[in-house]
Each structure stands twice: as structure tokens, then as C-alpha cells.
One Martini backbone bead per residue (centre of mass of N, CA, C, O) as a GRO file, in nm:
protein
  242
    1MET     BB    1  -0.861  -0.375  -0.141
    2THR     BB    2  -0.819  -0.024  -0.097
    3ALA     BB    3  -0.849   0.313  -0.103
    4SER     BB    4  -0.559   0.359  -0.010
    5ASP     BB    5  -0.430   0.211  -0.246
    6LEU     BB    6  -0.549   0.392  -0.467
    7ARG     BB    7  -0.448   0.663  -0.360
    8ALA     BB    8  -0.141   0.597  -0.372
    9LEU     BB    9  -0.126   0.565  -0.690
   10HIS     BB   10  -0.161   0.890  -0.739
   11LEU     BB   11   0.103   0.947  -0.600
   12GLY     BB   12   0.402   1.073  -0.719
   13ARG     BB   13   0.375   1.155  -1.005
   14THR     BB   14   0.536   1.177  -1.298
   15PRO     BB   15   0.601   1.305  -1.577
   16GLY     BB   16   0.481   1.052  -1.793
   17ASP     BB   17   0.351   0.881  -1.516
   18PRO     BB   18   0.065   0.776  -1.509
   19LEU     BB   19  -0.223   0.643  -1.406
   20VAL     BB   20  -0.331   0.343  -1.555
   21LEU     BB   21  -0.690   0.280  -1.626
   22PRO     BB   22  -0.847   0.035  -1.730
   23GLY     BB   23  -1.172  -0.084  -1.884
   24PRO     BB   24  -1.378  -0.303  -1.765
   25TRP     BB   25  -1.693  -0.495  -1.854
   26ASP     BB   26  -1.593  -0.766  -1.717
   27ALA     BB   27  -1.449  -1.032  -1.571
   28ALA     BB   28  -1.267  -1.122  -1.805
   29SER     BB   29  -1.136  -0.845  -1.868
   30ALA     BB   30  -1.024  -0.800  -1.584
   31ARG     BB   31  -0.826  -1.037  -1.582
   32VAL     BB   32  -0.656  -0.951  -1.821
   33LEU     BB   33  -0.562  -0.675  -1.702
   34ALA     BB   34  -0.441  -0.779  -1.438
   35ASP     BB   35  -0.242  -0.984  -1.575
   36ALA     BB   36  -0.087  -0.738  -1.724
   37GLY     BB   37  -0.028  -0.533  -1.449
   38PHE     BB   38  -0.244  -0.365  -1.346
   39PRO     BB   39  -0.308  -0.196  -1.033
   40ALA     BB   40  -0.585  -0.094  -1.165
   41LEU     BB   41  -0.942  -0.028  -1.211
   42ALA     BB   42  -1.198   0.123  -1.450
   43THR     BB   43  -1.513   0.140  -1.498
   44PRO     BB   44  -1.734   0.167  -1.775
   45SER     BB   45  -2.053   0.245  -1.829
   46ALA     BB   46  -2.070   0.203  -2.138
   47GLY     BB   47  -1.937  -0.078  -2.148
   48VAL     BB   48  -2.133  -0.219  -1.958
   49ALA     BB   49  -2.388  -0.157  -2.111
   50ALA     BB   50  -2.311  -0.311  -2.370
   51SER     BB   51  -2.276  -0.594  -2.226
   52LEU     BB   52  -2.602  -0.571  -2.131
   53GLY     BB   53  -2.780  -0.419  -2.369
   54TYR     BB   54  -2.728  -0.105  -2.339
   55GLU     BB   55  -2.745   0.209  -2.335
   56ASP     BB   56  -2.605   0.479  -2.258
   57GLY     BB   57  -2.763   0.549  -1.942
   58ALA     BB   58  -2.973   0.269  -1.921
   59THR     BB   59  -2.876   0.134  -1.670
   60PRO     BB   60  -2.963  -0.025  -1.415
   61ALA     BB   61  -2.850  -0.011  -1.105
   62ALA     BB   62  -2.849  -0.313  -1.032
   63GLU     BB   63  -2.678  -0.399  -1.283
   64MET     BB   64  -2.430  -0.227  -1.233
   65PHE     BB   65  -2.354  -0.336  -0.950
   66ALA     BB   66  -2.333  -0.632  -1.038
   67ALA     BB   67  -2.103  -0.588  -1.240
   68VAL     BB   68  -1.900  -0.472  -1.041
   69ALA     BB   69  -1.893  -0.720  -0.856
   70ARG     BB   70  -1.778  -0.919  -1.064
   71ILE     BB   71  -1.518  -0.765  -1.113
   72ALA     BB   72  -1.409  -0.745  -0.820
   73ARG     BB   73  -1.404  -1.062  -0.773
   74ALA     BB   74  -1.191  -1.128  -1.018
   75VAL     BB   75  -0.989  -0.942  -0.851
   76SER     BB   76  -0.689  -0.798  -0.661
   77VAL     BB   77  -0.756  -0.514  -0.748
   78PRO     BB   78  -0.850  -0.212  -0.765
   79VAL     BB   79  -1.191  -0.073  -0.797
   80SER     BB   80  -1.347   0.153  -1.011
   81ALA     BB   81  -1.669   0.317  -1.045
   82ASP     BB   82  -1.898   0.399  -1.287
   83ILE     BB   83  -2.203   0.593  -1.173
   84GLU     BB   84  -2.248   0.845  -1.297
   85ALA     BB   85  -2.507   1.023  -1.118
   86GLY     BB   86  -2.629   0.786  -0.905
   87TYR     BB   87  -2.940   0.706  -0.962
   88GLY     BB   88  -3.083   0.887  -0.727
   89LEU     BB   89  -2.917   0.830  -0.485
   90ALA     BB   90  -2.837   0.848  -0.184
   91PRO     BB   91  -2.535   0.871  -0.049
   92ARG     BB   92  -2.549   0.629   0.146
   93GLU     BB   93  -2.655   0.419  -0.056
   94LEU     BB   94  -2.435   0.451  -0.264
   95VAL     BB   95  -2.203   0.362  -0.083
   96GLU     BB   96  -2.311   0.087   0.002
   97ARG     BB   97  -2.320  -0.031  -0.288
   98LEU     BB   98  -2.024  -0.002  -0.354
   99LEU     BB   99  -1.906  -0.166  -0.117
  100THR     BB  100  -2.065  -0.427  -0.170
  101ALA     BB  101  -1.931  -0.458  -0.464
  102GLY     BB  102  -1.603  -0.372  -0.408
  103ALA     BB  103  -1.555  -0.084  -0.429
  104VAL     BB  104  -1.291   0.197  -0.392
  105GLY     BB  105  -1.428   0.366  -0.626
  106CYS     BB  106  -1.547   0.673  -0.807
  107ASN     BB  107  -1.761   0.808  -1.044
  108LEU     BB  108  -1.906   1.149  -1.047
  109GLU     BB  109  -2.134   1.329  -1.221
  110ASP     BB  110  -2.263   1.668  -1.349
  111THR     BB  111  -2.489   1.496  -1.507
  112VAL     BB  112  -2.846   1.509  -1.590
  113ASP     BB  113  -2.993   1.422  -1.860
  114GLY     BB  114  -2.776   1.614  -2.021
  115VAL     BB  115  -2.746   1.812  -1.767
  116LEU     BB  116  -2.600   2.061  -1.609
  117VAL     BB  117  -2.550   2.105  -1.291
  118ASP     BB  118  -2.534   2.255  -1.013
  119ALA     BB  119  -2.244   2.302  -0.843
  120GLY     BB  120  -2.350   2.323  -0.551
  121TRP     BB  121  -2.518   2.067  -0.554
  122GLN     BB  122  -2.283   1.875  -0.621
  123ALA     BB  123  -2.111   1.941  -0.377
  124ASP     BB  124  -2.315   1.841  -0.169
  125ARG     BB  125  -2.317   1.551  -0.272
  126LEU     BB  126  -2.017   1.495  -0.229
  127ALA     BB  127  -2.021   1.549   0.074
  128GLY     BB  128  -2.212   1.313   0.135
  129VAL     BB  129  -2.028   1.091   0.029
  130ARG     BB  130  -1.787   1.152   0.209
  131ALA     BB  131  -1.932   1.113   0.481
  132ALA     BB  132  -2.023   0.815   0.424
  133ALA     BB  133  -1.724   0.698   0.340
  134GLY     BB  134  -1.486   0.845   0.409
  135ASP     BB  135  -1.193   0.643   0.331
  136GLU     BB  136  -1.344   0.408   0.137
  137LEU     BB  137  -1.326   0.627  -0.105
  138PHE     BB  138  -1.245   0.721  -0.429
  139VAL     BB  139  -1.330   1.043  -0.540
  140ASN     BB  140  -1.431   1.113  -0.876
  141ALA     BB  141  -1.488   1.423  -1.023
  142ARG     BB  142  -1.694   1.493  -1.278
  143VAL     BB  143  -1.651   1.724  -1.554
  144ASP     BB  144  -1.896   1.834  -1.818
  145THR     BB  145  -1.821   2.098  -1.987
  146TYR     BB  146  -1.708   1.937  -2.257
  147VAL     BB  147  -1.986   1.792  -2.318
  148THR     BB  148  -2.232   2.011  -2.271
  149GLY     BB  149  -2.136   2.272  -2.199
  150VAL     BB  150  -2.186   2.626  -2.183
  151PRO     BB  151  -2.296   2.911  -2.145
  152GLU     BB  152  -2.323   3.188  -2.290
  153GLY     BB  153  -2.027   3.370  -2.190
  154VAL     BB  154  -1.880   3.125  -2.075
  155ASP     BB  155  -1.591   3.008  -1.958
  156GLN     BB  156  -1.493   2.691  -1.983
  157GLU     BB  157  -1.233   2.674  -1.812
  158ALA     BB  158  -1.329   2.840  -1.567
  159GLU     BB  159  -1.570   2.652  -1.501
  160THR     BB  160  -1.406   2.401  -1.452
  161VAL     BB  161  -1.243   2.512  -1.214
  162ARG     BB  162  -1.474   2.594  -1.032
  163ARG     BB  163  -1.592   2.314  -0.999
  164ALA     BB  164  -1.343   2.163  -0.903
  165LEU     BB  165  -1.302   2.330  -0.639
  166LEU     BB  166  -1.573   2.258  -0.513
  167TYR     BB  167  -1.523   1.949  -0.508
  168VAL     BB  168  -1.272   1.952  -0.336
  169ALA     BB  169  -1.403   2.096  -0.090
  170ALA     BB  170  -1.611   1.842  -0.063
  171GLY     BB  171  -1.387   1.574  -0.105
  172ALA     BB  172  -1.240   1.523  -0.351
  173ASP     BB  173  -0.967   1.330  -0.482
  174GLY     BB  174  -1.064   1.391  -0.780
  175VAL     BB  175  -1.049   1.507  -1.130
  176TYR     BB  176  -1.277   1.492  -1.438
  177PRO     BB  177  -1.230   1.654  -1.744
  178ILE     BB  178  -1.398   1.548  -1.975
  179MET     BB  179  -1.274   1.627  -2.294
  180ALA     BB  180  -1.037   1.781  -2.254
  181PRO     BB  181  -0.810   1.950  -2.398
  182PRO     BB  182  -0.478   1.903  -2.402
  183GLU     BB  183  -0.398   2.216  -2.381
  184ALA     BB  184  -0.551   2.241  -2.089
  185LEU     BB  185  -0.406   2.059  -1.877
  186PRO     BB  186  -0.185   2.241  -1.750
  187ARG     BB  187  -0.389   2.445  -1.627
  188LEU     BB  188  -0.569   2.252  -1.469
  189SER     BB  189  -0.348   2.118  -1.292
  190ALA     BB  190  -0.253   2.393  -1.164
  191ALA     BB  191  -0.552   2.465  -1.036
  192VAL     BB  192  -0.561   2.166  -0.917
  193PRO     BB  193  -0.503   1.991  -0.590
  194VAL     BB  194  -0.554   1.725  -0.761
  195PRO     BB  195  -0.590   1.465  -0.936
  196LEU     BB  196  -0.584   1.433  -1.289
  197ASN     BB  197  -0.818   1.326  -1.527
  198ALA     BB  198  -0.773   1.161  -1.839
  199LEU     BB  199  -0.877   1.106  -2.171
  200ALA     BB  200  -0.820   0.844  -2.385
  201ARG     BB  201  -0.795   0.867  -2.737
  202PRO     BB  202  -0.746   0.746  -3.050
  203ASP     BB  203  -0.698   1.067  -3.162
  204GLY     BB  204  -0.490   1.104  -2.928
  205PRO     BB  205  -0.303   1.112  -2.680
  206GLY     BB  206  -0.121   0.935  -2.486
  207PRO     BB  207  -0.052   0.868  -2.166
  208ARG     BB  208   0.228   0.996  -2.152
  209ARG     BB  209   0.146   1.273  -2.268
  210LEU     BB  210  -0.073   1.335  -2.063
  211GLY     BB  211   0.126   1.340  -1.829
  212GLU     BB  212   0.299   1.577  -1.937
  213LEU     BB  213   0.033   1.773  -1.928
  214GLY     BB  214  -0.094   1.669  -1.610
  215ALA     BB  215  -0.173   1.384  -1.577
  216ALA     BB  216  -0.227   1.136  -1.313
  217ARG     BB  217  -0.472   1.013  -1.484
  218VAL     BB  218  -0.579   0.737  -1.703
  219THR     BB  219  -0.853   0.687  -1.919
  220PHE     BB  220  -1.103   0.514  -2.167
  221GLY     BB  221  -1.360   0.428  -2.121
  222PRO     BB  222  -1.509   0.239  -2.391
  223GLY     BB  223  -1.261   0.182  -2.580
  224LEU     BB  224  -1.184  -0.120  -2.526
  225GLN     BB  225  -1.457  -0.246  -2.590
  226ARG     BB  226  -1.471  -0.143  -2.884
  227ARG     BB  227  -1.211  -0.278  -2.981
  228ALA     BB  228  -1.294  -0.566  -2.916
  229MET     BB  229  -1.545  -0.569  -3.101
  230ALA     BB  230  -1.392  -0.507  -3.362
  231ALA     BB  231  -1.214  -0.759  -3.352
  232LEU     BB  232  -1.447  -0.961  -3.352
  233GLY     BB  233  -1.566  -0.870  -3.620
  234GLY     BB  234  -1.319  -0.947  -3.790
  235PHE     BB  235  -1.317  -1.245  -3.711
  236ALA     BB  236  -1.605  -1.310  -3.810
  237ASP     BB  237  -1.557  -1.243  -4.105
  238GLY     BB  238  -1.339  -1.463  -4.142
  239LEU     BB  239  -1.522  -1.711  -4.084
  240ARG     BB  240  -1.707  -1.682  -4.341
  241THR     BB  241  -1.429  -1.737  -4.538
  242ALA     BB  242  -1.280  -2.009  -4.427
   0.00000   0.00000   0.00000
């Protein structure tokens, strides 16, 4: 599968029918999700980290790319990889490692070590990734304004839009304002001319409602991995008393 296949899945979505991309954390979970009929998958860095025994954000680059490669080899649908802030790799090397792993898309966030980076710097980095990748990657630019916050006196939603538009101008195929409140999605989607990714959370609206609010793409972060581990924990507790 190619980036063109993944790109096409984002287009022409009607309200209430977003592209739903569940997040596998290993090859076995990827096969389960692909067999369930999902047309593409999006790895969550936190879920992969947990499966490898690391805290979120602490996975070595080599182990993350190896995990993505195992997932991509296990399925015949497009796989997008969450590569956090890019592990300090230069754009060309980052793209080469993604493509070698078999990913046809990526999330690239604008937070490094918990700090929101300068938007112009991030736009330049995205432009470098776009130039190195050509059309071979669907680049989903994550905007972390709702995760890290913004400086006092700065309007959070306006800053989100400003960053998103800079990233789109740099070549991003999609924008992911992670943790954006549902009520902001209609305004954000209206302001940004590319598919908007929304995060589905256990305590929030489901994918269909997020689509009605303006999301063209819905992902789950490490939510599925955590639910699977909770289910396993419940099963394990039952085994002790069986």
C-alpha cells in the first residue's frame, strides 16, 4: 500500500463518516484490527512504548522504527507511524527510516522535551520532510497547543490555527490539534484547508460525533492498548480465583 492510498482515504469524507484509524501497538494487534476491516492503521507512540517496556517518550528511535516495521509487515493496509518529534533525526534520514520500515504516513509533533517549539522552525522541518519524501508519505502535523498550553495572553485557538496554517504551507497533508476540545473542532476544521485529525477519548464523543464536528480523521492514541491491558488485567484477576 502507498501514501496515495492513505491520502485517498482522507478525501471526500462526509460529516459523521471520518476515517477511523485504530492504533496497533504490535504485529498481533495490527492483524486483529486489519482483519476487523479497518482500511488503514496509525501506530501510537505511547502504546508502542508501553509494549516495549518504556515510558511514553522514552523509546529509542531504533526500537520504535523496528516496532513500526513489524506492524507494517504484518498487514496489507497502509500504516501511519507516530514518530513523536522525530528523534532529532535530519529530515532525509527520518524519511528514509520511515520508508524502510514500511510506513506510508507519519505524525510529527511540535513539542520537544515537553516544550512547544517555534512554529517557524517546525514549519521548516516539515518542509524538509516534505521535500525528502515527495509524495511517498502522508505527513500529519501534530499541533500541541492544547497539550503544552500557550504563553499567557495568547489565544489558544488562534495560535492553533496559526501553527496549522504554517504547517500546511510547509507541505503537511493533515493537521492534528491533539486534545482540542470538541466544541473547537468546527472552527478549526473551517480554518484549516486539509483533513483535521481528532483524538477520540473514552470520556469524549465517539468517532461519528467527532466527524460531525469537523474531523476527517479520528485516532485513539494509546487508548486501545490501555483498554486491552485493562481487559487482560481483569482476566488475570479471574484466573487467580478460578
